[in-house]
CSV table of C-alpha atoms in Angstrom, one decimal:
chain,number,residue,atom,x,y,z
P,2,MET,CA,0.0,0.0,-0.1
P,3,PRO,CA,1.5,3.5,-0.9
P,4,LEU,CA,2.5,5.5,2.0
P,5,ALA,CA,-0.1,8.2,1.5
P,6,GLU,CA,-2.8,5.7,2.0
P,7,VAL,CA,-1.6,4.4,5.4
P,8,GLU,CA,-3.7,6.0,7.9
P,9,PRO,CA,-1.6,8.1,10.5
P,10,LYS,CA,-1.6,7.2,14.2
P,11,ILE,CA,-2.9,9.9,16.5
P,12,VAL,CA,-2.3,9.3,20.3
P,13,ALA,CA,-4.8,11.7,22.0
P,14,PHE,CA,-4.8,12.6,25.9
P,15,PHE,CA,-8.2,13.7,26.6
P,16,CYS,CA,-9.4,15.0,30.0
P,17,ASN,CA,-12.3,13.0,31.6
P,18,TRP,CA,-14.6,15.9,32.1
P,19,CYS,CA,-14.8,17.9,29.0
P,20,SER,CA,-12.9,16.4,26.1
P,21,TYR,CA,-13.5,12.8,26.6
P,22,ALA,CA,-17.4,13.5,27.3
P,23,GLY,CA,-17.2,15.5,23.9
P,24,ALA,CA,-15.7,12.5,22.0
P,25,ASP,CA,-18.3,10.4,23.5
P,26,LEU,CA,-20.9,12.8,22.4
P,27,ALA,CA,-19.5,12.6,18.9
P,28,GLY,CA,-20.1,8.9,19.0
P,29,THR,CA,-23.5,8.7,20.5
P,30,SER,CA,-24.4,11.4,18.0
P,31,ARG,CA,-23.1,9.1,15.1
P,32,ILE,CA,-20.7,11.8,13.9
P,33,GLN,CA,-18.2,10.2,11.7
P,34,TYR,CA,-14.4,10.9,12.2
P,35,PRO,CA,-11.3,9.1,11.0
P,36,PRO,CA,-10.1,6.0,12.9
P,37,SER,CA,-6.8,7.3,13.3
P,38,VAL,CA,-7.2,8.6,16.8
P,39,ARG,CA,-6.4,6.5,19.9
P,40,ILE,CA,-7.8,8.1,23.0
P,41,ILE,CA,-6.1,8.0,26.4
P,42,ARG,CA,-8.5,9.2,29.2
P,43,VAL,CA,-6.8,11.3,31.8
P,44,PRO,CA,-8.2,13.0,34.9
P,45,CYS,CA,-7.1,16.5,33.5
P,46,SER,CA,-5.0,17.9,30.9
P,47,GLY,CA,-2.7,19.0,33.7
P,48,ARG,CA,-2.2,15.1,34.3
P,49,VAL,CA,-0.3,14.9,31.0
P,50,ASN,CA,3.5,14.6,31.8
P,51,PRO,CA,5.5,16.1,28.7
P,52,ARG,CA,7.2,12.7,28.9
P,53,PHE,CA,4.0,11.0,27.9
P,54,ILE,CA,4.2,13.0,24.6
P,55,LEU,CA,7.7,12.3,23.9
P,56,ARG,CA,7.3,8.6,24.6
P,57,ALA,CA,4.1,8.4,22.3
P,58,PHE,CA,6.3,9.7,19.4
P,59,GLN,CA,9.1,7.3,20.3
P,60,LEU,CA,6.7,4.4,20.2
P,61,GLY,CA,5.4,5.3,16.9
P,62,ALA,CA,2.7,8.0,17.0
P,63,ASP,CA,2.5,10.2,13.9
P,64,GLY,CA,0.8,13.0,15.8
P,65,VAL,CA,0.1,13.7,19.5
P,66,LEU,CA,-3.2,15.6,20.6
P,67,VAL,CA,-3.8,16.9,24.0
P,68,ALA,CA,-7.4,18.0,24.8
P,69,GLY,CA,-8.9,19.6,27.8
P,70,CYS,CA,-11.5,21.8,29.0
P,71,HIS,CA,-11.7,25.5,27.9
P,72,PRO,CA,-9.5,27.8,30.0
P,73,GLY,CA,-11.6,28.9,32.8
P,74,ASP,CA,-13.9,25.8,32.7
P,75,CYS,CA,-11.4,23.4,34.3
P,76,HIS,CA,-13.1,20.6,36.6
P,77,TYR,CA,-10.4,21.3,38.9
P,78,SER,CA,-10.7,25.0,38.5
P,79,THR,CA,-7.0,25.5,37.3
P,80,GLY,CA,-5.4,22.4,35.9
P,81,ASN,CA,-5.7,23.5,32.3
P,82,TYR,CA,-4.1,26.8,32.8
P,83,PHE,CA,-1.1,25.1,34.1
P,84,SER,CA,-1.2,22.8,31.1
P,85,ARG,CA,-1.5,25.8,28.9
P,86,ARG,CA,1.8,27.2,30.1
P,87,ARG,CA,3.6,23.8,30.0
P,88,LEU,CA,2.5,22.8,26.7
P,89,SER,CA,3.2,26.1,25.1
P,90,LEU,CA,6.7,25.7,26.2
P,91,LEU,CA,6.7,22.1,25.1
P,92,ARG,CA,5.6,22.7,21.8
P,93,ARG,CA,8.7,24.9,21.1
P,94,PHE,CA,10.9,22.3,22.7
P,95,LEU,CA,9.7,19.5,20.7
P,96,ALA,CA,10.3,21.4,17.6
P,97,TYR,CA,13.7,22.3,18.9
P,98,LEU,CA,14.5,18.6,19.3
P,99,GLY,CA,13.5,17.9,15.8
P,100,ILE,CA,9.8,16.7,16.2
P,101,ASP,CA,7.7,18.8,13.8
P,102,GLU,CA,5.5,21.1,15.6
P,103,ARG,CA,2.5,20.3,13.3
P,104,ARG,CA,2.4,16.9,14.8
P,105,PHE,CA,1.8,18.2,18.2
P,106,ARG,CA,-1.7,19.9,18.8
P,107,VAL,CA,-3.5,21.1,21.8
P,108,ARG,CA,-7.1,21.7,21.6
P,109,TRP,CA,-9.7,22.9,24.1
P,110,ILE,CA,-13.0,20.7,23.6
P,111,SER,CA,-15.9,20.9,25.8
P,112,ALA,CA,-18.4,18.0,26.7
P,113,SER,CA,-21.0,19.6,24.3
P,114,GLU,CA,-18.6,19.9,21.4
P,115,GLY,CA,-18.9,16.5,19.6
P,116,PRO,CA,-18.7,18.0,16.2
P,117,ARG,CA,-15.6,20.1,17.2
P,118,PHE,CA,-13.9,16.9,18.4
P,119,ALA,CA,-14.7,15.1,15.0
P,120,GLU,CA,-13.5,18.3,13.2
P,121,THR,CA,-10.2,18.4,15.0
P,122,VAL,CA,-9.4,14.6,14.4
P,123,LYS,CA,-10.2,15.2,10.7
P,124,GLU,CA,-8.1,18.2,10.3
P,125,MET,CA,-5.2,16.6,12.2
P,126,THR,CA,-5.5,13.4,10.1
P,127,GLU,CA,-5.4,15.3,7.0
P,128,GLU,CA,-2.2,17.4,7.9
P,129,LEU,CA,-0.6,14.1,9.1
P,130,ARG,CA,-1.4,12.5,5.9
P,131,GLN,CA,0.3,15.4,4.0
P,132,LEU,CA,3.4,15.3,6.2
P,133,GLY,CA,3.8,11.5,6.0
P,134,PRO,CA,4.8,9.1,8.7
P,135,ALA,CA,6.8,10.4,11.5
P,136,GLN,CA,10.6,9.7,11.3
P,137,LYS,CA,11.7,7.9,14.6
P,138,VAL,CA,15.1,8.7,16.4
P,139,ALA,CA,15.8,4.9,16.3
P,140,ALA,CA,14.7,2.0,13.9
P,141,THR,CA,13.6,0.0,17.0
P,142,SER,CA,11.2,2.0,19.1
P,143,VAL,CA,12.2,0.7,22.4
P,144,ASP,CA,16.0,0.5,23.0
Q,265,MET,CA,46.1,35.4,48.0
Q,266,TRP,CA,42.6,34.2,48.2
Q,267,THR,CA,43.9,31.2,50.0
Q,268,GLU,CA,45.3,33.3,52.8
Q,269,LYS,CA,42.0,35.3,53.2
Q,270,LEU,CA,40.1,32.1,53.3
Q,271,ARG,CA,42.1,30.3,55.9
Q,272,ALA,CA,41.9,33.3,58.1
Q,273,THR,CA,38.4,33.6,57.8
Q,274,ALA,CA,37.7,30.0,58.2
Q,275,ARG,CA,39.8,29.9,61.4
Q,276,ARG,CA,38.1,33.0,62.8
Q,277,LEU,CA,34.6,31.5,62.0
Q,278,LEU,CA,35.5,28.2,63.6
Q,279,GLU,CA,37.3,29.5,66.6
Q,280,GLU,CA,34.4,32.0,67.5
Q,281,ASN,CA,32.0,29.1,67.0
Q,282,ARG,CA,30.1,31.3,64.4
Q,283,VAL,CA,29.8,28.2,62.2
Q,284,ALA,CA,30.0,24.4,62.6
Q,285,ARG,CA,31.8,23.9,59.5
Q,286,VAL,CA,33.5,25.5,56.4
Q,287,LEU,CA,33.0,24.1,53.0
Q,288,ALA,CA,35.6,25.1,50.6
Q,289,TYR,CA,38.2,23.4,48.6
Q,290,ALA,CA,41.4,21.5,49.2
Q,291,GLU,CA,44.4,20.7,47.1
Q,292,GLY,CA,44.2,17.1,45.7
Q,293,MET,CA,46.8,15.0,43.8
Q,294,ASP,CA,46.7,17.6,41.0
Q,295,PRO,CA,47.2,21.1,42.4
Q,296,ALA,CA,45.2,22.4,39.3
Q,297,ALA,CA,42.2,20.3,40.4
Q,298,PRO,CA,41.2,21.2,43.8
Q,299,PHE,CA,38.3,19.3,45.2
Q,300,PRO,CA,35.6,20.1,47.6
Q,301,HIS,CA,36.8,19.9,51.3
Q,302,LEU,CA,35.0,20.6,54.6
Q,303,ALA,CA,36.9,22.0,57.6
Q,304,ALA,CA,35.3,21.3,60.9
Q,305,ASP,CA,37.9,22.7,63.4
Q,306,PRO,CA,40.3,25.6,63.2
Q,307,ASP,CA,43.4,23.3,62.7
Q,308,GLN,CA,41.7,22.0,59.3
Q,309,ALA,CA,41.5,25.7,58.0
Q,310,ASN,CA,45.0,25.4,56.8
Q,311,ARG,CA,44.3,22.5,54.4
Q,312,LEU,CA,41.9,24.8,52.5
Q,313,VAL,CA,42.7,26.4,49.2
Q,314,LEU,CA,41.0,29.1,46.8
Q,315,ASN,CA,42.4,29.8,43.5
Q,316,ALA,CA,41.6,30.1,39.8
Q,317,PHE,CA,41.1,26.3,39.5
Q,318,CYS,CA,38.1,26.3,42.0
Q,319,ALA,CA,35.3,26.0,39.3
Q,320,PRO,CA,33.1,23.4,41.1
Q,321,ASN,CA,29.7,24.7,42.6
Q,322,LEU,CA,29.8,24.0,46.2
Q,323,ALA,CA,26.3,25.1,46.8
Q,324,LYS,CA,24.8,21.6,46.2
Q,325,TYR,CA,27.1,19.9,48.9
Q,326,LEU,CA,25.2,21.8,51.5
Q,327,LEU,CA,22.4,19.4,51.0
Q,328,GLU,CA,24.7,16.8,53.0
Q,329,TYR,CA,24.5,19.0,56.1
Q,330,THR,CA,21.0,20.2,56.2
Q,331,ASP,CA,20.0,17.8,58.9
Q,332,GLN,CA,23.2,18.6,61.1
Q,333,GLU,CA,23.3,21.3,63.9
Q,334,GLY,CA,25.0,24.6,63.5
Q,335,SER,CA,25.4,26.6,60.0
Q,336,THR,CA,27.8,26.1,57.4
Q,337,ALA,CA,30.0,28.6,55.8
Q,338,VAL,CA,30.5,28.2,52.1
Q,339,VAL,CA,32.5,29.7,49.5
Q,340,LEU,CA,30.5,30.8,46.6
Q,341,LYS,CA,31.1,32.6,43.3
Q,342,GLY,CA,28.4,34.7,41.7
Q,343,CYS,CA,27.0,31.7,39.7
Q,344,ASP,CA,27.3,29.3,42.6
Q,345,TRP,CA,25.2,31.8,44.7
Q,346,LEU,CA,22.5,31.6,42.3
Q,347,GLY,CA,22.6,27.8,42.9
Q,348,LEU,CA,22.2,28.4,46.6
Q,349,GLU,CA,19.2,30.7,46.0
Q,350,ARG,CA,17.6,27.9,43.9
Q,351,LEU,CA,18.3,25.4,46.9
Q,352,ILE,CA,16.7,28.0,49.3
Q,353,GLN,CA,13.6,28.6,47.0
Q,354,ASP,CA,13.2,24.8,46.7
Q,355,HIS,CA,12.9,24.7,50.6
Q,356,ARG,CA,16.0,22.2,50.5
Q,357,VAL,CA,18.3,24.7,52.4
Q,358,GLU,CA,17.5,27.0,55.2
Q,359,ARG,CA,19.0,30.5,54.6
Q,360,GLU,CA,19.6,30.9,58.3
Q,361,LYS,CA,22.0,27.9,58.3
Q,362,VAL,CA,24.2,29.2,55.6
Q,363,HIS,CA,27.0,31.6,56.1
Q,364,VAL,CA,28.0,32.7,52.6
Q,365,LEU,CA,31.7,33.7,51.9
Q,366,GLY,CA,31.2,35.6,48.6
Q,367,LEU,CA,34.0,35.3,46.1
Q,368,PRO,CA,33.9,38.1,43.6
Q,369,CYS,CA,35.3,35.9,40.8
Q,370,PRO,CA,37.3,37.2,37.8
Q,371,GLY,CA,36.9,33.6,36.1
Q,372,MET,CA,37.7,30.2,36.5
Q,373,LEU,CA,40.2,28.2,34.3
Q,374,ASP,CA,39.0,25.4,32.1
Q,375,LYS,CA,40.9,22.0,32.6
Q,376,LYS,CA,39.9,21.0,29.1
Q,377,LYS,CA,41.4,24.2,27.6
Q,378,LEU,CA,44.5,24.0,29.8
Q,379,SER,CA,45.1,20.3,28.7
Q,380,ARG,CA,45.9,21.6,25.4
Q,381,VAL,CA,47.6,25.0,26.3
Q,382,PHE,CA,49.8,24.0,29.3
Q,383,PRO,CA,48.9,20.6,30.9
Q,384,GLU,CA,51.6,20.7,33.6
Q,385,VAL,CA,50.2,24.0,35.0
Q,386,ARG,CA,50.2,24.0,38.9
Q,387,GLU,CA,49.6,27.6,39.8
Q,388,ALA,CA,47.7,30.4,37.9
Q,389,ALA,CA,46.5,33.9,38.6
Q,390,LEU,CA,44.1,36.0,36.5
Q,391,ARG,CA,45.6,39.6,35.7
Q,392,ASP,CA,44.0,42.4,33.8
Q,393,GLY,CA,45.8,41.6,30.7
Q,394,GLY,CA,45.6,37.9,30.6
Q,395,VAL,CA,46.3,34.6,32.7
Q,396,GLU,CA,49.9,33.9,34.2
Q,397,MET,CA,50.5,30.4,34.9
Q,398,TRP,CA,53.5,28.5,36.4
Q,399,ALA,CA,54.7,24.9,36.5
Q,400,GLY,CA,57.6,25.1,39.1
Q,401,GLU,CA,60.2,27.4,37.4
Q,402,ARG,CA,58.3,27.5,34.0
Q,403,LYS,CA,55.9,30.4,33.4
Q,404,ARG,CA,53.6,31.0,30.6
Q,405,THR,CA,50.9,33.6,29.9
Q,406,ALA,CA,47.8,33.2,27.9
Q,407,ARG,CA,44.7,35.2,26.8
Q,408,ARG,CA,41.7,34.6,28.9
Q,409,GLU,CA,39.8,33.3,26.1
Q,410,ASP,CA,42.1,30.5,25.7
Q,411,VAL,CA,42.1,29.2,29.2
Q,412,CYS,CA,39.1,30.3,31.1
Q,413,LEU,CA,35.8,28.5,31.0
Q,414,GLY,CA,33.4,29.6,28.2
Q,415,ARG,CA,30.8,30.6,30.9
Q,416,CYS,CA,33.2,33.0,32.6
Q,417,LEU,CA,34.0,34.9,29.5
Q,418,ALA,CA,30.2,35.8,29.3
Q,419,CYS,CA,29.6,35.9,32.8
Q,420,ARG,CA,26.7,38.0,34.2
Q,421,VAL,CA,27.0,37.5,38.0
Q,422,PRO,CA,30.4,37.5,39.0
Q,423,THR,CA,29.8,38.5,42.5
Q,424,PRO,CA,27.1,37.1,44.9
Q,425,ALA,CA,24.3,39.8,45.3
Q,426,ALA,CA,24.4,38.9,49.0
Q,427,ALA,CA,26.9,37.3,51.4
Q,428,ALA,CA,27.7,37.3,55.1
Q,429,GLU,CA,31.1,38.5,54.1
Q,430,PHE,CA,33.1,38.9,50.9
Q,431,LEU,CA,36.5,37.7,50.3
Q,432,GLY,CA,37.3,40.6,47.9
Q,433,GLU,CA,36.1,43.7,46.1
Q,434,PRO,CA,32.7,43.2,44.0
Q,435,LEU,CA,33.4,42.9,40.2
Q,436,ALA,CA,31.6,44.1,37.4
Q,437,PRO,CA,29.6,41.5,35.0
Q,438,ALA,CA,31.5,40.7,31.7
Q,439,VAL,CA,28.1,41.0,29.7
Q,440,ALA,CA,24.7,42.4,30.7
Q,441,GLN,CA,22.6,40.3,28.4
Q,442,PRO,CA,22.7,36.5,27.9
Q,443,ASP,CA,23.8,35.4,24.5
Q,444,PHE,CA,21.2,33.1,22.7
Q,445,ALA,CA,23.0,32.9,19.5
Q,446,ALA,CA,23.9,29.2,19.8
Q,447,VAL,CA,20.1,28.5,20.5
Q,448,GLU,CA,18.9,30.7,17.4
Q,449,GLU,CA,21.5,29.0,15.1
Q,450,ILE,CA,19.9,25.6,15.8
Q,451,GLU,CA,16.3,27.0,15.6
Q,452,LYS,CA,17.2,28.2,12.0
Q,453,ARG,CA,17.9,24.7,10.8
Q,454,PRO,CA,15.2,22.6,9.3
Q,455,THR,CA,13.4,20.1,11.4
Q,456,GLU,CA,15.4,17.0,10.1
Q,457,GLU,CA,18.6,18.5,10.7
Q,458,ARG,CA,17.6,19.5,14.3
Q,459,ARG,CA,16.8,15.8,14.9
Q,460,ASP,CA,20.0,14.5,13.5
Q,461,TYR,CA,22.0,17.1,15.3
Q,462,TRP,CA,20.5,16.1,18.8
Q,463,THR,CA,20.5,12.4,17.9
Q,464,GLU,CA,24.4,12.7,17.2
Q,465,GLN,CA,25.1,14.6,20.5
Q,466,PHE,CA,23.0,12.4,22.6
Q,467,SER,CA,24.5,9.4,21.0
Q,468,ARG,CA,27.9,10.1,22.9
Q,469,CYS,CA,26.0,10.1,26.2
Q,470,LEU,CA,27.5,7.8,28.8
Q,471,ARG,CA,24.6,8.2,31.1
Q,472,CYS,CA,27.0,8.9,33.9
Q,473,LEU,CA,24.6,11.3,35.3
Q,474,ALA,CA,27.1,13.9,36.3
Q,475,CYS,CA,25.0,16.6,34.9
Q,476,ARG,CA,22.1,15.5,37.3
Q,477,GLN,CA,24.3,15.2,40.3
Q,478,VAL,CA,26.1,18.6,39.8
Q,479,CYS,CA,22.9,20.5,38.9
Q,480,PRO,CA,21.6,22.8,41.9
Q,481,ALA,CA,18.0,22.7,40.4
Q,482,CYS,CA,18.2,18.8,40.3
Q,483,ASN,CA,17.7,18.6,43.9
Q,484,CYS,CA,14.6,16.3,44.5
Q,485,ARG,CA,15.0,13.8,47.5
Q,486,SER,CA,14.0,11.0,45.0
Q,487,CYS,CA,14.7,11.2,41.2
Q,488,SER,CA,12.3,9.8,38.6
Q,489,LEU,CA,15.3,8.6,36.5
Q,490,ASP,CA,16.2,6.0,39.4
Q,491,SER,CA,12.6,4.9,39.6
Q,492,GLU,CA,12.0,1.2,38.9
Q,493,ALA,CA,8.3,1.4,38.6
Q,494,PRO,CA,7.5,3.4,36.4
Q,495,ARG,CA,10.9,3.0,34.7
Q,496,TRP,CA,11.2,6.2,32.8
Q,497,LEU,CA,14.7,5.5,31.6
Q,498,SER,CA,15.6,2.2,30.2
Q,499,ARG,CA,18.9,0.9,31.1
Q,500,ALA,CA,20.0,0.7,27.4
Q,501,THR,CA,21.6,3.8,25.9
Q,502,GLY,CA,20.1,3.6,22.4
Q,503,PRO,CA,19.0,6.8,20.6
Q,504,SER,CA,15.5,6.9,21.9
Q,505,ALA,CA,16.5,6.2,25.6
Q,506,ASN,CA,19.1,8.8,25.3
Q,507,GLN,CA,16.6,11.2,23.9
Q,508,MET,CA,14.2,10.3,26.8
Q,509,PHE,CA,17.1,11.0,29.3
Q,510,HIS,CA,18.1,14.4,28.0
Q,511,PHE,CA,14.6,15.5,27.5
Q,512,ILE,CA,13.7,14.7,31.2
Q,513,ARG,CA,16.9,16.3,32.5
Q,514,ALA,CA,16.5,19.4,30.5
Q,515,TRP,CA,12.6,19.7,30.9
Q,516,ASP,CA,12.7,19.0,34.6
Q,517,VAL,CA,14.8,22.1,35.2
Q,518,ALA,CA,12.7,24.2,32.8
Q,519,GLY,CA,12.3,27.6,34.4
Q,520,ARG,CA,14.4,26.6,37.3
Q,521,CYS,CA,17.9,26.5,35.7
Q,522,VAL,CA,20.2,29.3,37.2
Q,523,ASP,CA,22.5,29.3,34.0
Q,524,CYS,CA,25.6,28.1,36.2
Q,525,GLN,CA,26.6,25.9,33.4
Q,526,GLU,CA,28.0,23.1,35.7
Q,527,CYS,CA,26.3,20.3,33.7
Q,528,GLU,CA,28.4,21.3,30.6
Q,529,ARG,CA,31.5,21.6,32.6
Q,530,VAL,CA,31.3,18.2,34.0
Q,531,CYS,CA,30.2,16.5,31.1
Q,532,PRO,CA,32.9,14.0,30.1
Q,533,MET,CA,31.5,13.8,26.5
Q,534,ASP,CA,31.1,17.5,25.9
Q,535,ILE,CA,27.4,17.4,25.1
Q,536,PRO,CA,26.1,20.9,24.7
Q,537,LEU,CA,23.4,20.6,27.5
Q,538,MET,CA,23.4,24.5,28.0
Q,539,ARG,CA,21.9,24.6,24.4
Q,540,LEU,CA,18.9,22.6,25.7
Q,541,ASN,CA,18.7,24.6,29.2
Q,542,ARG,CA,19.1,27.9,27.5
Q,543,LYS,CA,16.4,27.3,24.8
Q,544,LEU,CA,13.9,26.7,27.7
Q,545,MET,CA,15.5,29.4,29.7
Q,546,ARG,CA,14.7,31.9,26.8
Q,547,ASP,CA,11.3,30.7,25.9
Q,548,VAL,CA,10.2,30.8,29.5
Q,549,GLY,CA,11.3,34.4,29.6
Q,550,GLU,CA,9.6,35.3,26.4
Q,551,LEU,CA,6.3,33.5,26.8
Q,552,PHE,CA,5.6,34.4,30.3
Q,553,ALA,CA,7.2,38.0,30.3
Q,554,ILE,CA,9.9,36.9,33.0
Q,555,PRO,CA,13.1,39.0,32.8
Q,556,ASP,CA,16.2,37.2,34.0
Q,557,ALA,CA,14.5,33.7,33.9
Q,558,HIS,CA,17.6,32.2,35.4
Q,559,VAL,CA,17.1,34.1,38.8
Q,560,PRO,CA,15.1,32.0,41.3
Q,561,ARG,CA,11.8,33.7,42.3
Q,562,ASP,CA,9.2,33.0,45.0
Q,563,ALA,CA,7.3,30.9,42.4
Q,564,GLU,CA,8.7,29.0,39.6
Q,565,PRO,CA,7.4,29.7,36.1
Q,566,LEU,CA,5.9,26.5,35.5
Q,567,GLY,CA,4.4,26.2,38.9
Q,568,ILE,CA,2.1,29.3,38.4
Q,569,PHE,CA,-0.2,30.6,35.7
Q,570,ARG,CA,-2.1,33.8,34.8
Q,571,PRO,CA,-5.5,33.7,33.3
Q,572,ASP,CA,-4.2,36.1,30.6
Q,573,ASP,CA,-1.1,33.9,29.6
Q,574,PRO,CA,-0.8,33.8,25.9
Q,575,GLU,CA,-3.2,31.6,24.4
Q,576,GLU,CA,-1.6,29.6,21.5
Q,577,PHE,CA,-4.2,26.8,21.2
Q,578,GLU,CA,-7.8,27.0,19.9
């Protein structure tokens, strides 16, 4: 199969309270979205240790998506404000280490935004298809 | 001349019981590589030395004495002093238990550079014009650029901003602003080149962990790099494990690095660790409008937020 037709792999970290519920809503509303996304449910976007993201890339992700409640709406009041700081810095740092910044996205998706979730996955999948498979630092993913 | 002043000061402090111990340097097998030394009674003060080879930062050794009684006098250069501030802000060292002997530092010599220029050197003194070095009768002079540590040539903090006593007259900084040219040069490269550059740099890593051990910002009681479960760091030293190691080391001091550059000095493989630290330092400063992001503050930049922080995500 030509590379362009291979479905990219997106590892997604979704917060339990907003974004995961938003993805759930997309499912129950029967909104179509690409099967490229693998969602990992976390209590809060603030739970996402930047190491998780680098590890996802090392283990074969073509893209990583982090989603949480909109700033101001965090279930734990302030968790996503911390993640916003951290992930802004991380995006630059990953790019510096040679991981294309287009492969790493952060979106605020509320529990009522099922269509927005589907749209986000569609957009990102399309962009990753254009970019092609991510280059890994090693031939073997665990060394 | 620093040595006499230090010995007299240490003797006085110990005799008067002002401090329980004095942390400084002593001469080792190689006079051009003094090692950290603790004087606990006045008679030991004569073993102490202080000269242009005393590059190691002593601040982190204070962690050894935090649970002991009495205060510790410690010799700190400007860069070392920022390390002490880091440890104090992190609640690892109590300010009241430290008696800072501030050394206004004109620059320290680089063993790696000396090994090329004058490997037999046993004594050295920094003068206005350059550096005078001796090995017995033999004398040589060199330009500062050729023998001093790179960090000293672009020093922003030669003198501790505060000290219980100073061992000399305060000195002016060599430069006012940090130089991020090396970071910017890497940023300009295409993504693939950046990845290849770092893969190559990290491939030399021996995982000796000297960079972690020496870092005043790496001061946790237990370190996730040593953790068995979860094991963040595989024991192999392949490309992705090395990438993970260097990512963790740099990221965990993001917004906390004091720019002392000890990690780079102790790295046996010359991995340009400060190019990671400085990238984060500059971005923290720019993103969150923090001037002098290397100076420890009440709250560390990634430990706080403002609701009006820049919004880069939709």
